Short mmCIF file of C-alpha atoms in Angstrom, two decimals:
data_model
loop_
_atom_site.label_atom_id
_atom_site.label_comp_id
_atom_site.label_asym_id
_atom_site.label_seq_id
_atom_site.Cartn_x
_atom_site.Cartn_y
_atom_site.Cartn_z
CA MET A 19 53.36 95.36 153.32
CA ASN A 20 53.98 91.46 152.70
CA MET A 21 54.60 92.68 148.77
CA LEU A 22 56.79 95.31 149.44
CA ARG A 23 59.56 93.37 151.62
CA SER A 24 59.32 90.86 149.43
CA LEU A 25 59.90 93.15 146.56
CA SER A 26 63.29 95.31 148.76
CA ILE A 27 64.85 91.49 149.00
CA ALA A 28 64.33 90.46 144.95
CA ALA A 29 65.78 93.70 143.67
CA ALA A 30 68.81 93.93 147.23
CA ALA A 31 68.83 90.19 144.94
CA CYS A 32 69.78 91.70 141.38
CA CYS A 33 72.39 93.64 143.11
CA LEU A 34 74.46 91.55 144.91
CA PHE A 35 74.08 89.64 141.88
CA VAL A 36 76.20 92.13 139.67
CA ALA A 37 78.28 93.60 141.29
CA LEU A 38 79.47 89.36 141.04
CA PRO A 39 82.73 88.97 140.45
CA ALA A 40 83.13 87.85 137.50
CA SER A 41 84.56 83.71 137.98
CA ALA A 42 88.16 82.69 137.35
CA GLN A 43 87.18 81.26 134.13
CA ASP A 44 86.59 84.30 132.39
CA VAL A 45 90.54 85.31 133.14
CA PRO A 46 92.24 84.40 130.17
CA PRO A 47 95.35 83.51 130.99
CA PRO A 48 98.57 85.38 131.05
CA GLY A 49 100.53 85.78 127.67
CA ILE A 50 102.48 86.88 125.53
CA VAL A 51 100.84 88.38 122.58
CA VAL A 52 103.16 89.79 118.91
CA ARG A 53 103.39 89.90 115.11
CA GLY A 54 106.49 87.43 113.21
CA GLU A 55 106.94 88.05 109.13
CA ALA A 56 108.45 86.33 107.11
CA GLN A 57 108.56 87.44 102.68
CA LYS A 58 109.54 85.22 100.48
CA SER A 59 111.25 87.04 96.96
CA VAL A 60 111.20 84.91 94.15
CA ALA A 61 110.89 85.42 89.43
CA PRO A 62 107.46 84.81 88.40
CA ASP A 63 107.29 81.66 85.61
CA THR A 64 103.60 83.30 84.23
CA ALA A 65 102.92 85.58 82.37
CA LEU A 66 99.54 87.28 81.72
CA ILE A 67 98.72 89.10 78.61
CA GLU A 68 95.70 91.14 78.14
CA ALA A 69 95.38 91.89 73.87
CA GLY A 70 93.89 91.66 71.37
CA VAL A 71 92.54 94.21 68.37
CA SER A 72 89.62 96.40 67.77
CA ASN A 73 89.02 99.07 64.59
CA PHE A 74 86.44 101.61 62.99
CA ALA A 75 84.58 101.47 60.65
CA LYS A 76 82.09 104.14 59.11
CA SER A 77 78.69 100.43 59.92
CA ALA A 78 78.56 98.30 62.52
CA ARG A 79 79.32 95.32 60.07
CA ALA A 80 82.70 96.58 58.85
CA ALA A 81 84.26 97.27 61.94
CA ALA A 82 82.97 93.30 63.73
CA GLU A 83 84.31 91.46 60.37
CA ALA A 84 87.20 93.29 60.26
CA THR A 85 87.96 92.80 63.88
CA ASN A 86 86.90 88.81 63.81
CA LEU A 87 90.17 88.39 60.80
CA ALA A 88 91.72 89.98 62.47
CA ILE A 89 91.90 88.85 66.02
CA GLY A 90 91.78 84.78 63.98
CA LYS A 91 95.10 86.70 63.34
CA VAL A 92 96.07 87.09 66.21
CA LEU A 93 95.19 83.47 67.53
CA LEU A 94 97.03 81.18 65.03
CA GLU A 95 99.86 83.42 65.99
CA LEU A 96 99.43 81.87 69.63
CA LYS A 97 98.92 78.13 68.21
CA ASN A 98 101.59 78.20 66.11
CA ALA A 99 103.45 79.68 69.54
CA GLY A 100 102.71 77.20 71.22
CA ILE A 101 100.24 78.88 73.32
CA ASP A 102 97.85 76.08 74.55
CA GLY A 103 94.20 76.59 74.04
CA LYS A 104 93.29 76.25 77.38
CA ASP A 105 95.35 80.31 78.66
CA ILE A 106 93.88 81.27 76.39
CA GLN A 107 90.12 83.16 77.76
CA THR A 108 88.19 86.30 76.03
CA SER A 109 88.66 89.17 77.72
CA GLN A 110 86.16 91.92 76.28
CA LEU A 111 84.69 91.98 73.71
CA SER A 112 82.55 94.51 72.32
CA LEU A 113 80.99 97.06 69.50
CA GLN A 114 80.75 101.02 69.82
CA PRO A 115 78.83 103.11 68.75
CA GLN A 116 80.86 106.10 67.91
CA TYR A 117 79.70 110.03 68.39
CA ALA A 118 80.89 113.30 66.42
CA ASP A 119 82.55 116.13 68.90
CA ARG A 120 80.59 119.11 68.29
CA PRO A 121 77.88 120.90 69.52
CA GLY A 122 74.17 120.04 68.61
CA PRO A 123 72.57 116.27 67.95
CA SER A 124 74.41 113.96 67.97
CA GLU A 125 76.16 111.88 65.93
CA VAL A 126 77.11 108.08 64.79
CA THR A 127 80.23 108.64 63.19
CA GLY A 128 81.36 104.83 62.57
CA TYR A 129 82.14 102.19 65.39
CA VAL A 130 84.02 100.46 67.16
CA ALA A 131 85.07 97.01 68.00
CA LYS A 132 87.15 95.24 70.45
CA ASN A 133 87.65 91.75 70.88
CA ILE A 134 90.51 91.42 73.91
CA VAL A 135 91.84 88.03 74.87
CA SER A 136 93.83 87.09 77.81
CA VAL A 137 96.68 85.16 77.36
CA ARG A 138 98.71 82.70 80.24
CA VAL A 139 102.61 82.29 79.11
CA ARG A 140 103.99 79.74 80.57
CA GLU A 141 107.16 80.23 80.29
CA VAL A 142 109.14 83.81 80.96
CA ALA A 143 112.15 83.84 78.98
CA ALA A 144 109.87 83.61 75.69
CA LEU A 145 107.59 86.58 77.10
CA ALA A 146 109.30 89.28 75.01
CA GLY A 147 108.61 86.67 70.86
CA ILE A 148 105.09 86.04 71.55
CA LEU A 149 104.83 89.43 72.07
CA ASP A 150 106.51 90.51 68.90
CA ARG A 151 104.92 87.96 67.72
CA LEU A 152 101.50 89.09 67.80
CA MET A 153 102.58 92.63 66.38
CA VAL A 154 103.02 91.56 64.11
CA ALA A 155 99.67 89.56 63.40
CA GLY A 156 98.01 92.16 64.03
CA ALA A 157 97.67 93.32 67.47
CA ASN A 158 96.95 96.87 67.58
CA GLU A 159 95.98 96.89 71.83
CA VAL A 160 98.54 95.73 74.45
CA ARG A 161 97.12 96.55 77.84
CA GLY A 162 99.24 95.33 79.74
CA ILE A 163 101.31 92.48 81.60
CA SER A 164 101.16 89.77 85.16
CA PHE A 165 103.80 88.19 85.57
CA THR A 166 102.91 85.11 89.41
CA VAL A 167 104.71 82.43 90.20
CA SER A 168 102.10 79.26 89.91
CA ASN A 169 103.66 77.51 92.67
CA ALA A 170 103.12 80.62 95.25
CA SER A 171 101.10 77.92 97.25
CA LYS A 172 104.45 76.54 98.38
CA LEU A 173 105.95 79.48 98.17
CA LEU A 174 103.91 80.62 101.15
CA ASP A 175 103.37 77.28 103.72
CA GLU A 176 107.24 77.81 103.40
CA ALA A 177 107.06 81.85 104.63
CA ARG A 178 103.76 80.74 107.60
CA THR A 179 107.02 78.55 109.42
CA GLU A 180 109.30 81.29 109.24
CA ALA A 181 106.79 83.27 110.43
CA VAL A 182 105.81 81.67 113.11
CA ALA A 183 109.59 81.72 113.74
CA ASP A 184 110.46 85.06 113.75
CA ALA A 185 107.41 85.50 116.35
CA ARG A 186 108.46 82.67 118.71
CA ARG A 187 112.24 84.43 118.61
CA LYS A 188 110.75 87.62 119.93
CA ALA A 189 107.99 86.39 122.50
CA GLU A 190 111.59 84.79 123.64
CA ILE A 191 113.30 88.25 123.75
CA TYR A 192 110.22 89.48 125.90
CA ALA A 193 110.66 86.51 127.93
CA ARG A 194 113.83 86.39 128.69
CA ALA A 195 113.41 90.38 129.77
CA ALA A 196 110.20 89.62 132.33
CA GLY A 197 112.54 87.26 134.15
CA LEU A 198 109.54 84.20 133.42
CA THR A 199 109.86 80.92 130.29
CA LEU A 200 107.56 80.83 127.67
CA GLY A 201 105.15 78.00 127.02
CA ALA A 202 103.28 76.54 124.06
CA PRO A 203 101.09 79.54 121.63
CA LEU A 204 97.38 79.71 123.16
CA SER A 205 96.05 81.50 119.66
CA ILE A 206 97.57 81.81 116.56
CA ALA A 207 95.73 84.21 113.72
CA GLU A 208 97.11 84.58 110.30
CA GLU A 209 96.51 88.22 109.27
CA SER A 210 94.26 89.03 106.34
CA GLY A 211 95.47 86.42 104.93
CA PRO A 212 99.19 86.58 103.12
CA SER A 213 99.69 89.07 100.09
CA VAL A 214 101.32 88.26 96.88
CA MET A 215 102.93 91.79 94.70
CA PRO A 216 102.40 91.97 91.19
CA MET A 217 104.26 93.81 89.37
CA ARG A 218 102.41 94.96 86.16
CA LYS A 219 104.05 96.83 83.00
CA MET A 220 101.56 98.65 81.15
CA ALA A 221 101.09 98.92 77.80
CA ALA A 222 102.02 102.28 77.26
CA ASP A 223 105.28 100.52 77.17
CA LEU A 224 105.47 98.21 74.65
CA SER A 225 106.61 97.37 71.86
CA ALA A 226 108.23 95.42 68.89
CA GLY A 227 111.38 94.89 69.88
CA ALA A 228 110.40 95.79 73.67
CA GLN A 229 113.00 94.41 76.56
CA VAL A 230 110.68 92.16 79.36
CA ALA A 231 112.45 92.39 82.50
CA PRO A 232 109.81 89.97 85.40
CA GLY A 233 111.92 90.95 88.25
CA GLU A 234 111.13 89.92 91.64
CA GLN A 235 107.56 89.31 93.81
CA THR A 236 108.17 89.17 97.28
CA LEU A 237 104.89 86.93 99.23
CA ASN A 238 104.46 88.33 102.69
CA VAL A 239 102.87 86.26 105.31
CA SER A 240 102.12 87.84 108.82
CA VAL A 241 100.92 86.04 112.06
CA THR A 242 100.13 86.84 116.00
CA VAL A 243 100.19 84.69 118.03
CA ASN A 244 98.87 84.36 122.64
CA TRP A 245 102.66 82.59 123.73
CA GLY A 246 101.50 81.12 126.10
CA ILE A 247 103.61 81.60 130.11
CA LYS A 248 104.70 77.89 131.99
CA ALA A 249 104.54 78.61 135.15
CA GLN A 250 107.52 79.41 137.80
#
């Protein structure tokens, strides 16, 4: 009997514990949550070219030797154009067999050797001239160009300041409409990190004497801010 009474008391205590409301400390303070956005549009000052040489030959050795000779001329031309060695990096080096396109057993018809380099051009105005020199030197693969902004971090920091100001502007509108007074921010979160929209011009558009238009890049920042409410 005493055991049954003890179990009944314990069960009632558990029910009482579950039914208790959350403490006031668990309730978040009132606030106005808004998203602030900012953009910076700027002309890129750096370009990245992917270019190089590919050669077909009946033997692997002949394909590799022809490609090595040609890429040597391309690298020399880049040096003569004033490109620093640290701005040139091999991005692909391959030697692949080629097979006859017909039914039956696969037959090797030759080999293709490729040597592709990534070239950073720090003066966009010189880009068109460098492309011409590359192709004259023997580059038969120009895969594309991407443009970047070298001081993107500084511009993004400016956009972050503007994004928070945009969030404050929106929050003040809501506060006035609701008859409230805006307080300090309770939390600030940058959404998925800032984004830089790169611009790319593909190789199909490039030829000797091609005109290159870098245009502008847009840097975006978006933040979510929870603004506190001042006591009336």
